Short mmCIF file of N, CA and C in Angstrom, two decimals:
data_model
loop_
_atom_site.label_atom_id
_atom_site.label_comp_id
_atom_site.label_asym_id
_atom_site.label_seq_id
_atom_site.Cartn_x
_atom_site.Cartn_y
_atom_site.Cartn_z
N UNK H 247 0.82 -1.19 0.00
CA UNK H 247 0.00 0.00 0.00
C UNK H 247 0.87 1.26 0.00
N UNK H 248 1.83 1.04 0.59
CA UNK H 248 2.83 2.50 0.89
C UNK H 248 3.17 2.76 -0.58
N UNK H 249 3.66 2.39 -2.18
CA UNK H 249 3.39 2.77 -3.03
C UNK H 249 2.45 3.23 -4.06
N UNK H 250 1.41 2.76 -3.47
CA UNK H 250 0.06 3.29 -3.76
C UNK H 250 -0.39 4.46 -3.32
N UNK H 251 0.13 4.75 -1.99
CA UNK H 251 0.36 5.62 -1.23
C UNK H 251 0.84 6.81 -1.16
N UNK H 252 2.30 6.48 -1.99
CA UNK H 252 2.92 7.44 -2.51
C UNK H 252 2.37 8.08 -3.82
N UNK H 253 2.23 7.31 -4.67
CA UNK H 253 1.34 7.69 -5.74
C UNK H 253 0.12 8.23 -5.75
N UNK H 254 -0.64 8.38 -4.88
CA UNK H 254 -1.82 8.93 -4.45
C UNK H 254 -1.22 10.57 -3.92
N UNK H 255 -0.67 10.24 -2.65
CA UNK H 255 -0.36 11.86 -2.32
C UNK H 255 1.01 11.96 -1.88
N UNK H 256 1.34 12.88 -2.41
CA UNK H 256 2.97 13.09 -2.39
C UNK H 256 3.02 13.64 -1.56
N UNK H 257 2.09 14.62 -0.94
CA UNK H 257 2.30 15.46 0.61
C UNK H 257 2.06 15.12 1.57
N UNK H 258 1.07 14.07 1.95
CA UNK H 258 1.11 13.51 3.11
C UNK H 258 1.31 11.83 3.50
N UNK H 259 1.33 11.83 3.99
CA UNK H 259 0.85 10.06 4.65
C UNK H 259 -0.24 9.90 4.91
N UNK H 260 -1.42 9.62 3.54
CA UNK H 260 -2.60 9.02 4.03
C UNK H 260 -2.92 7.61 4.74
N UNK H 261 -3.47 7.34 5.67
CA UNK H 261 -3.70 5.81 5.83
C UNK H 261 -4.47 5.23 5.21
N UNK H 262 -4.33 4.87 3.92
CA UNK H 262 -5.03 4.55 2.63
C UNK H 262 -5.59 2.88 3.31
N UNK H 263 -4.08 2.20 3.69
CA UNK H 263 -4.64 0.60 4.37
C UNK H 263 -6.09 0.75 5.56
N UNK H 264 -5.49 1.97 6.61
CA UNK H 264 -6.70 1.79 7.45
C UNK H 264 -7.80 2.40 7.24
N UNK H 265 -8.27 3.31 5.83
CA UNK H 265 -9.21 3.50 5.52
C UNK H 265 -10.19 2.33 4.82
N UNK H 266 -8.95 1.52 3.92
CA UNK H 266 -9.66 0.20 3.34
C UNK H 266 -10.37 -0.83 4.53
N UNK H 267 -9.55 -1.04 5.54
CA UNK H 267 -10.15 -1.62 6.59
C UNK H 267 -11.08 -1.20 7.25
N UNK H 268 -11.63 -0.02 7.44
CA UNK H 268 -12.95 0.83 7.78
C UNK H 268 -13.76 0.73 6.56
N UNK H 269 -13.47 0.83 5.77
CA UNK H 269 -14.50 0.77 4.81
C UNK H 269 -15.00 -0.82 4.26
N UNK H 270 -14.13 -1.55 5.05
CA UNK H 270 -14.72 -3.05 5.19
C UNK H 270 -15.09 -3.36 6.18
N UNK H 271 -14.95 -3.00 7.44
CA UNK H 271 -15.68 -3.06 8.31
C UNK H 271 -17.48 -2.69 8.15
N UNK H 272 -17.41 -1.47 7.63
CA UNK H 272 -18.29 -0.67 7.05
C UNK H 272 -19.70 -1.51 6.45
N UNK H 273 -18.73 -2.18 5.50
CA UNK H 273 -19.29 -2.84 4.56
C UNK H 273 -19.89 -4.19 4.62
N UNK H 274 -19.27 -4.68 5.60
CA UNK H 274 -19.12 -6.04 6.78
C UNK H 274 -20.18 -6.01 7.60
N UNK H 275 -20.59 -4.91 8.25
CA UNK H 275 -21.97 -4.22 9.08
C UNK H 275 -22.88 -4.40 8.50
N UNK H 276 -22.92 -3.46 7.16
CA UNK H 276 -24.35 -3.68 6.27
C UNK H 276 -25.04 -4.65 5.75
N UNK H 277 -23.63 -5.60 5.05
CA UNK H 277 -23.58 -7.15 5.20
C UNK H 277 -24.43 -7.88 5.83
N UNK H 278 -23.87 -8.22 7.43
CA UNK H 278 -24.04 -8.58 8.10
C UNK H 278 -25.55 -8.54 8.66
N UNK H 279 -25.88 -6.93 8.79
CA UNK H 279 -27.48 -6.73 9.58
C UNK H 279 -28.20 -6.86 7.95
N UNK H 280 -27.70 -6.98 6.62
CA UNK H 280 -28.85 -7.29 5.70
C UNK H 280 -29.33 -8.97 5.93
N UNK H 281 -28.42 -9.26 6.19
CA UNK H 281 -28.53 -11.10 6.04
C UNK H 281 -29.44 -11.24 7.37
N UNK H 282 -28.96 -11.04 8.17
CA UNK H 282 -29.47 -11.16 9.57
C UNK H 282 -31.28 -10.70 9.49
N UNK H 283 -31.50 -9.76 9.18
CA UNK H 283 -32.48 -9.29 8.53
C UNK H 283 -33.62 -10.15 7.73
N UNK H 284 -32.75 -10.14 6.84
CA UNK H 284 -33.57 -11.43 5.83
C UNK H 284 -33.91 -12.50 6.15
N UNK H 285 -32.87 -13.16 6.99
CA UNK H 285 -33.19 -14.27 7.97
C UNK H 285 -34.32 -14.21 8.52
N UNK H 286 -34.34 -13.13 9.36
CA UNK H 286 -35.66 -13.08 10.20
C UNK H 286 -36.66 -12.77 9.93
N UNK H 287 -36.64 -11.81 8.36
CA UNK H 287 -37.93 -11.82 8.12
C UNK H 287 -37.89 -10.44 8.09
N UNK H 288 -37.70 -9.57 8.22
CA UNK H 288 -37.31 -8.28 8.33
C UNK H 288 -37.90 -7.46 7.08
N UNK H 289 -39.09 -6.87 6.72
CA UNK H 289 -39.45 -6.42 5.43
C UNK H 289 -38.86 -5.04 5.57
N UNK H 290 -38.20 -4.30 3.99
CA UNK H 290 -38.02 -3.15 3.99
C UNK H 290 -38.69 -2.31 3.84
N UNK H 291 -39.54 -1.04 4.63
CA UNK H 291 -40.28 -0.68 3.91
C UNK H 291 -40.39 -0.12 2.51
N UNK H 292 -42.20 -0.06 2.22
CA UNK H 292 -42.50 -0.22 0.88
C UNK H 292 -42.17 1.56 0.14
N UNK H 293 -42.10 2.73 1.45
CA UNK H 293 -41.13 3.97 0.91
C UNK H 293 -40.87 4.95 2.31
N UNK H 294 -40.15 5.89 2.46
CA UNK H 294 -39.70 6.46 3.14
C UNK H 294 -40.35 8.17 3.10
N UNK H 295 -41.09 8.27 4.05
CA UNK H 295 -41.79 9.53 4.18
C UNK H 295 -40.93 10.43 4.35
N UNK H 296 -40.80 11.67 3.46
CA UNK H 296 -39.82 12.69 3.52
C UNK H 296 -40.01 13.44 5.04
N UNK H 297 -40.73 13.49 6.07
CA UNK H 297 -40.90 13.31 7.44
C UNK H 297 -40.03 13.11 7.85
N UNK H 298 -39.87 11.11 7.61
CA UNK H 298 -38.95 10.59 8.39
C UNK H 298 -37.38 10.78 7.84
N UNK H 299 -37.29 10.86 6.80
CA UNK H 299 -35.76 11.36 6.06
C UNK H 299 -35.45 12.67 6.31
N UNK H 300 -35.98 13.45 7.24
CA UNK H 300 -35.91 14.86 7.70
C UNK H 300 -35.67 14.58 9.46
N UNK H 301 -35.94 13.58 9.64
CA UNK H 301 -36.08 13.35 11.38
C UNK H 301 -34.57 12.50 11.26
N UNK H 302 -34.75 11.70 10.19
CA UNK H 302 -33.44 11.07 10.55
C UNK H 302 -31.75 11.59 10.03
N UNK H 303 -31.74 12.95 9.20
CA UNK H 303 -30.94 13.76 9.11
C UNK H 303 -30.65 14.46 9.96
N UNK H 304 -31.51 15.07 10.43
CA UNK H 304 -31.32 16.56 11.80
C UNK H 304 -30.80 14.96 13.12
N UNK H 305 -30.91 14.15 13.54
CA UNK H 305 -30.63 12.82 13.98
C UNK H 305 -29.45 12.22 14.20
N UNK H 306 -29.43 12.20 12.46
CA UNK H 306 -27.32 11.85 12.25
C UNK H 306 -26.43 12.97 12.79
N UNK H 307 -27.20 14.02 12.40
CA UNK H 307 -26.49 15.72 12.11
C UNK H 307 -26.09 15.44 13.51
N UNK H 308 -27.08 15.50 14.71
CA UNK H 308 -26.85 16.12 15.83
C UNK H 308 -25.81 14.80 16.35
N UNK H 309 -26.05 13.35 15.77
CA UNK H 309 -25.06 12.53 16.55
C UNK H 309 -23.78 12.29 15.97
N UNK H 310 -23.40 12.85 14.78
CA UNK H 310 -22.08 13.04 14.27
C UNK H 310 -21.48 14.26 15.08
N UNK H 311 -22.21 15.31 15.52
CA UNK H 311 -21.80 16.53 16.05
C UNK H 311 -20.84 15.44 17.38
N UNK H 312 -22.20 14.89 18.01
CA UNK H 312 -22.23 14.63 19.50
C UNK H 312 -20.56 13.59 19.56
N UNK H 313 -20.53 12.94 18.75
CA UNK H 313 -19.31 11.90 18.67
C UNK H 313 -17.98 12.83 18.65
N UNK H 314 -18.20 13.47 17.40
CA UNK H 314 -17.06 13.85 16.91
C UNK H 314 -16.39 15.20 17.04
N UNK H 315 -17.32 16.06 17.85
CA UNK H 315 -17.16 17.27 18.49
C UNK H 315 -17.29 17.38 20.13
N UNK H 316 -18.42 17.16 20.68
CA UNK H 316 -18.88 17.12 22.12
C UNK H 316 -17.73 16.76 22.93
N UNK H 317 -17.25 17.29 24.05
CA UNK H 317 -16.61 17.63 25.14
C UNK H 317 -16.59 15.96 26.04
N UNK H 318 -17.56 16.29 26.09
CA UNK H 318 -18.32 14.62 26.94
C UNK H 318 -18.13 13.28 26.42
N UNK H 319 -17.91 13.26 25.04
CA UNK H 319 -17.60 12.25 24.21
C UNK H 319 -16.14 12.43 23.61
N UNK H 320 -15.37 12.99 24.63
CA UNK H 320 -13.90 12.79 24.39
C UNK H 320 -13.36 11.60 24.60
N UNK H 321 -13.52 10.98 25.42
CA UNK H 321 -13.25 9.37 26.34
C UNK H 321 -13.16 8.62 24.57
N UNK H 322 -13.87 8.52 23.82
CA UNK H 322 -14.20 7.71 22.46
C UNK H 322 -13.10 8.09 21.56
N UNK H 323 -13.15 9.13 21.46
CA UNK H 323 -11.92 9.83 20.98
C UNK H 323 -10.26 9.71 21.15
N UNK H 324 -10.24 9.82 22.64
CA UNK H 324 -8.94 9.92 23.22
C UNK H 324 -8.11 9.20 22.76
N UNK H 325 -8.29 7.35 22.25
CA UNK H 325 -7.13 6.54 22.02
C UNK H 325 -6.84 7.04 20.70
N UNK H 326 -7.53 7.70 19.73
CA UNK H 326 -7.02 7.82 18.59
C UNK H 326 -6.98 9.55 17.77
N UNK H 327 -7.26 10.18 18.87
CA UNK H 327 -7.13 11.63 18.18
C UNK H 327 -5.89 12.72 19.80
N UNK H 328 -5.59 13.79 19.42
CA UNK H 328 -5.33 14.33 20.70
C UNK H 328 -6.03 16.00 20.61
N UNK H 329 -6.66 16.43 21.47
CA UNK H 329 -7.45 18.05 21.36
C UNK H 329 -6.01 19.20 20.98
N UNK H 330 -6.98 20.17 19.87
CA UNK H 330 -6.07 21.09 19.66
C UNK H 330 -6.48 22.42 19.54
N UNK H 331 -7.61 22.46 20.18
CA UNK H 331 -8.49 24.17 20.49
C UNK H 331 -9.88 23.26 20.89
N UNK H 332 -10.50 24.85 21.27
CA UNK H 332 -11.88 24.68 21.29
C UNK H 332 -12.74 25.40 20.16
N UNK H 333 -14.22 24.61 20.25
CA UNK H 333 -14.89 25.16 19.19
C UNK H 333 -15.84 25.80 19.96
N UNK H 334 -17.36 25.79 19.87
CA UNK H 334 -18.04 27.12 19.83
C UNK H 334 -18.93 26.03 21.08
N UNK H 335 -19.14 26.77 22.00
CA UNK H 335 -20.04 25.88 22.77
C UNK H 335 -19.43 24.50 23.01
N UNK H 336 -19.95 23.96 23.29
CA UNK H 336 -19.12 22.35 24.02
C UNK H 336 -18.52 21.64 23.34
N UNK H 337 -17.97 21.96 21.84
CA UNK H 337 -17.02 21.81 20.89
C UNK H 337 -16.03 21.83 21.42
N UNK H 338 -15.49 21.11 21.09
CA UNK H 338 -13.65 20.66 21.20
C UNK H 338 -13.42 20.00 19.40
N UNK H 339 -12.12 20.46 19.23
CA UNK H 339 -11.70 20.26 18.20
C UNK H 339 -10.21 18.60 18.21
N UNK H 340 -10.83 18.23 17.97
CA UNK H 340 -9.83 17.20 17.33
C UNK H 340 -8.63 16.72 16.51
N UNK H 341 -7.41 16.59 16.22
CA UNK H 341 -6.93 15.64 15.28
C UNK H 341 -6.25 14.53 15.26
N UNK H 342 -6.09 13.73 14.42
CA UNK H 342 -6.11 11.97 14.14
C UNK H 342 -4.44 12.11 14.92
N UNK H 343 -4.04 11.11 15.01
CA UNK H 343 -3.11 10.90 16.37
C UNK H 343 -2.47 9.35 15.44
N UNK H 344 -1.18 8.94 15.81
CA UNK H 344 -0.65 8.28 15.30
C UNK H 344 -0.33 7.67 13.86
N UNK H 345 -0.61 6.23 13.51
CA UNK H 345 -0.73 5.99 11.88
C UNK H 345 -1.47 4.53 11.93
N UNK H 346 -1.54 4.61 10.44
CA UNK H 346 -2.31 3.06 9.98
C UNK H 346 -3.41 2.95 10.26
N UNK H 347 -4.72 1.95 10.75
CA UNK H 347 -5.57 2.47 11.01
C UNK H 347 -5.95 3.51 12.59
N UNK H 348 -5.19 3.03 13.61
CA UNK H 348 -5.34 4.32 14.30
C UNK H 348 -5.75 5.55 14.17
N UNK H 349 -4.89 6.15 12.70
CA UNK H 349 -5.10 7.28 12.47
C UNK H 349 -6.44 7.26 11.45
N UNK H 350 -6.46 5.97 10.46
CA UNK H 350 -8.01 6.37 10.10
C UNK H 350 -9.32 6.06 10.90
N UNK H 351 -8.87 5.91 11.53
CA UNK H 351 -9.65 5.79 13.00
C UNK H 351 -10.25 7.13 13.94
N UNK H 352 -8.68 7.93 13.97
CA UNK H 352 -8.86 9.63 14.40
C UNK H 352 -9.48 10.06 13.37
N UNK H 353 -9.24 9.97 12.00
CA UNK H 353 -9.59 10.70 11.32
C UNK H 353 -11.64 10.82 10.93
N UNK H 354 -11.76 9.14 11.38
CA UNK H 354 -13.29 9.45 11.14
C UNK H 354 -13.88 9.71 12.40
N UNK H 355 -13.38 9.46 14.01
CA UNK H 355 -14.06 9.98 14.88
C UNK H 355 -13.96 11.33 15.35
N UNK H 356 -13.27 12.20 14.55
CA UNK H 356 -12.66 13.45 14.20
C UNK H 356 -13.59 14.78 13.85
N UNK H 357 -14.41 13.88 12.41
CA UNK H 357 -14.79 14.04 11.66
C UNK H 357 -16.35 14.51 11.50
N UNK H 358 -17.04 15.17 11.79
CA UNK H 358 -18.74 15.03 11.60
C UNK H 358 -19.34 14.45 10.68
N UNK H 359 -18.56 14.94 9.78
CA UNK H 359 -19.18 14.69 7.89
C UNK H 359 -18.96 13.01 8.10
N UNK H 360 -17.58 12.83 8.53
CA UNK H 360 -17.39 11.20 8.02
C UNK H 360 -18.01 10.41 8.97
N UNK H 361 -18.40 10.56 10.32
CA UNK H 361 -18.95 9.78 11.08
C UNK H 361 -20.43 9.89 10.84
N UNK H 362 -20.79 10.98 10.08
CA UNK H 362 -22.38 10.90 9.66
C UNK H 362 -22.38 9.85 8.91
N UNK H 363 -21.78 9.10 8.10
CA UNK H 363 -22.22 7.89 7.09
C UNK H 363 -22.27 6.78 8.19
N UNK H 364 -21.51 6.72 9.07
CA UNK H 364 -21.73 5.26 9.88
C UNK H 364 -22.94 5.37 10.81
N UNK H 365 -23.01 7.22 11.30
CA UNK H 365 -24.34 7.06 11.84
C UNK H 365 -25.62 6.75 11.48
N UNK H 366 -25.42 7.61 10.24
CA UNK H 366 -27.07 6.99 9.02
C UNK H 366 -26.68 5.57 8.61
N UNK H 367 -26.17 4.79 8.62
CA UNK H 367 -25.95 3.61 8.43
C UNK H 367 -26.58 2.66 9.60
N UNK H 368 -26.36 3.27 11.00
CA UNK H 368 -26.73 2.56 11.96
C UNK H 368 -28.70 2.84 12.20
N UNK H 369 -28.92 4.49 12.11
CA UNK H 369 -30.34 4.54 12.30
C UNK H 369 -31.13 3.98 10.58
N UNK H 370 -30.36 4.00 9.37
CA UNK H 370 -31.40 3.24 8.88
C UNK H 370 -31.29 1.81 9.30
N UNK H 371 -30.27 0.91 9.83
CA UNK H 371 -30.69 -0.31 9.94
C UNK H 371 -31.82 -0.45 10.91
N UNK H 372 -31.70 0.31 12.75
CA UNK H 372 -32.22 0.80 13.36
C UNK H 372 -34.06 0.93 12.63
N UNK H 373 -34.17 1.64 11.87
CA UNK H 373 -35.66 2.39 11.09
C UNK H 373 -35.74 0.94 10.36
N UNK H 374 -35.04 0.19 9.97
CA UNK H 374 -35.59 -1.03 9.47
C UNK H 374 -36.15 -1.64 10.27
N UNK H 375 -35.52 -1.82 11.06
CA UNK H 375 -35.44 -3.23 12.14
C UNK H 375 -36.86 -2.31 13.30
N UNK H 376 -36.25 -1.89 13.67
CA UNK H 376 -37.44 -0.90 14.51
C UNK H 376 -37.82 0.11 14.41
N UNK H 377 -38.54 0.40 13.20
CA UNK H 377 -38.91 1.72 13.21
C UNK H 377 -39.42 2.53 14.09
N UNK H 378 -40.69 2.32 15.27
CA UNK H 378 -40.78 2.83 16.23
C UNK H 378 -39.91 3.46 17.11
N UNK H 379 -38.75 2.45 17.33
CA UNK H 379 -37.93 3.07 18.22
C UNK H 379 -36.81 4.19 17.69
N UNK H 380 -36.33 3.99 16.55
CA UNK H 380 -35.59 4.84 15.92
C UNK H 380 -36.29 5.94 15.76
N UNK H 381 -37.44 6.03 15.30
CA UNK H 381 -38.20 7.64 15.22
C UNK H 381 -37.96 7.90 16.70
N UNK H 382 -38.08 7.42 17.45
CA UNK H 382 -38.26 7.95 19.08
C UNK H 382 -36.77 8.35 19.25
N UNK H 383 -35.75 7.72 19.22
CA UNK H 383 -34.46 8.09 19.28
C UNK H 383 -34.06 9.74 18.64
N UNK H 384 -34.50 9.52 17.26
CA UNK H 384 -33.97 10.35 16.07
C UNK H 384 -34.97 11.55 16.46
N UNK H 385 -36.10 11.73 17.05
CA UNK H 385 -36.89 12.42 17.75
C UNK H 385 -36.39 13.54 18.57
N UNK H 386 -35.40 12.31 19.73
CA UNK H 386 -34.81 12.85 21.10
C UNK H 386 -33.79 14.12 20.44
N UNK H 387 -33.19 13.10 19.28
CA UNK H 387 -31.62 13.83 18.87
C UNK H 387 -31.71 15.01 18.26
N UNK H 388 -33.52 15.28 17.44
CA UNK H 388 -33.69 16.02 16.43
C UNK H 388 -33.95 17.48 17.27
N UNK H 389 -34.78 16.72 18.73
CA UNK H 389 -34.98 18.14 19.43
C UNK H 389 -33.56 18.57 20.22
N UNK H 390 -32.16 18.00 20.35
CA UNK H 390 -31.54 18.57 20.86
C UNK H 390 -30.99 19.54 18.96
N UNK H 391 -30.91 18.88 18.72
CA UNK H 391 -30.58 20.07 17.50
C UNK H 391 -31.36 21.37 17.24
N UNK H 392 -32.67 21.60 16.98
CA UNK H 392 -33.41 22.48 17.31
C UNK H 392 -32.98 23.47 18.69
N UNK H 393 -32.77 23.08 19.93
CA UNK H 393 -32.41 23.28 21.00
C UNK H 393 -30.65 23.90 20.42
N UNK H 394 -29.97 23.59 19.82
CA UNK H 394 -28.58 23.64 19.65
C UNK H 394 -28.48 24.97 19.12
N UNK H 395 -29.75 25.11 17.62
CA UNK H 395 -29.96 26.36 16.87
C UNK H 395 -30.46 27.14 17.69
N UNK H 396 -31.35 26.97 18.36
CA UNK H 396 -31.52 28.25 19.56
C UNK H 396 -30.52 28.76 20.00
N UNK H 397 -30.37 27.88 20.83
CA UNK H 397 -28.77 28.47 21.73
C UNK H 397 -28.10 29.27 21.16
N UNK H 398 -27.63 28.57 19.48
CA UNK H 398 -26.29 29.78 18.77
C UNK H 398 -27.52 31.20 18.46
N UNK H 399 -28.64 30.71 18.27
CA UNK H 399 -29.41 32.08 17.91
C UNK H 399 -29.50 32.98 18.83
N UNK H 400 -30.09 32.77 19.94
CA UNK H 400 -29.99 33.80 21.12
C UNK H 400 -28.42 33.89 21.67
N UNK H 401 -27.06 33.35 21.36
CA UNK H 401 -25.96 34.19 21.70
C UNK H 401 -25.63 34.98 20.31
N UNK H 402 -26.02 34.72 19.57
CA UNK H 402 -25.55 36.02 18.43
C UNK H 402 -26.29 37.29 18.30
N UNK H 403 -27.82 36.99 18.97
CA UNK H 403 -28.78 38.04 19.18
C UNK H 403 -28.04 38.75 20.14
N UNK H 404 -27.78 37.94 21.33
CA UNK H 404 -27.12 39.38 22.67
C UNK H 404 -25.61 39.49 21.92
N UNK H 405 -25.03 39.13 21.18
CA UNK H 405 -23.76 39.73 20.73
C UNK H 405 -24.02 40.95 20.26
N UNK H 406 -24.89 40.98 19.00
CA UNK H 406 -25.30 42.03 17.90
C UNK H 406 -25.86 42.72 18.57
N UNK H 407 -27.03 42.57 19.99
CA UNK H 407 -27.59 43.57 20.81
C UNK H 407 -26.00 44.29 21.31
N UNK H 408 -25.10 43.62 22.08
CA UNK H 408 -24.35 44.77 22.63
C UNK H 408 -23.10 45.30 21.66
N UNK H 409 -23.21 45.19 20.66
CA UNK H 409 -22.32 45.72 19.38
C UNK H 409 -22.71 46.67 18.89
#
């Protein structure tokens, strides 16, 4: 891989191997809960109410935040990233820490954008398997996001009030 590696990017050291191994893991998951699924009988539904594809975005949104930003969810973080500022509210900022997959490891629990695919990965299996409960989950998560936009809204209101 390290010549592949090189040939890919001349400026850094991507962990090209431990991204392939996340992205088989990845892939290994979906795998795995489709079969499992089928086994049991598991019907997909017959379509997806733009409702629920709106509940389960604002959902991922707020639990990619919560992983890969949140203060509180450093512990998850710690073996594979080290803090290097803060962000805005209970943000802490992250980056990937060692090499190989370790570091693609930091790099997706790092990440919002990239840990949103494993999260929508987990609530649609979740919305398959139990839809009830996943709306109730994706519910909880959707009103802390709502709750999140407040917050930044009323501190930029008293900013601009005393400016």
């Amino acid at each position: 891989m390290t010549t592949v590696a090189a040939r890919y990017d001349d400026e850094s050291d991507e962990p090209l191997a431990g991204y392939a191994v996340l992205s088989g893991v990845f892939a290994t998951g979906l795998a795995a809960f489709t079969a499992v699924a089928r086994r049991r009988g598991v019907r997909l539904p017959q379509r997806v109410p733009p409702w629920d594809v709106a509940l389960l975005g604002a959902a991922t949104y707020k639990a990619s935040r919560l992983l890969s930003n949140d203060k509180v969810t450093s512990f998850v973080r710690a073996p594979f990233t080290r803090r290097t500022g803060e962000g805005e509210g209970p943000e802490v900022m992250d980056e990937p820490r060692g090499g190989g997959v370790r570091h693609a490891v930091g790099d997706l629990v790092s990440c919002p954008f990239c840990t949103s695919v494993w999260l929508a990965g987990a609530l649609v299996c979740g919305y398959t398997a139990a839809p009830r409960a996943t709306r109730l989950v994706c519910a909880g998560l959707g009103a802390v996001t709502i709750s999140d936009w407040l917050q930044y809204a009323w501190t930029w209101t008293q900013r601009t009030a005393e400016e």
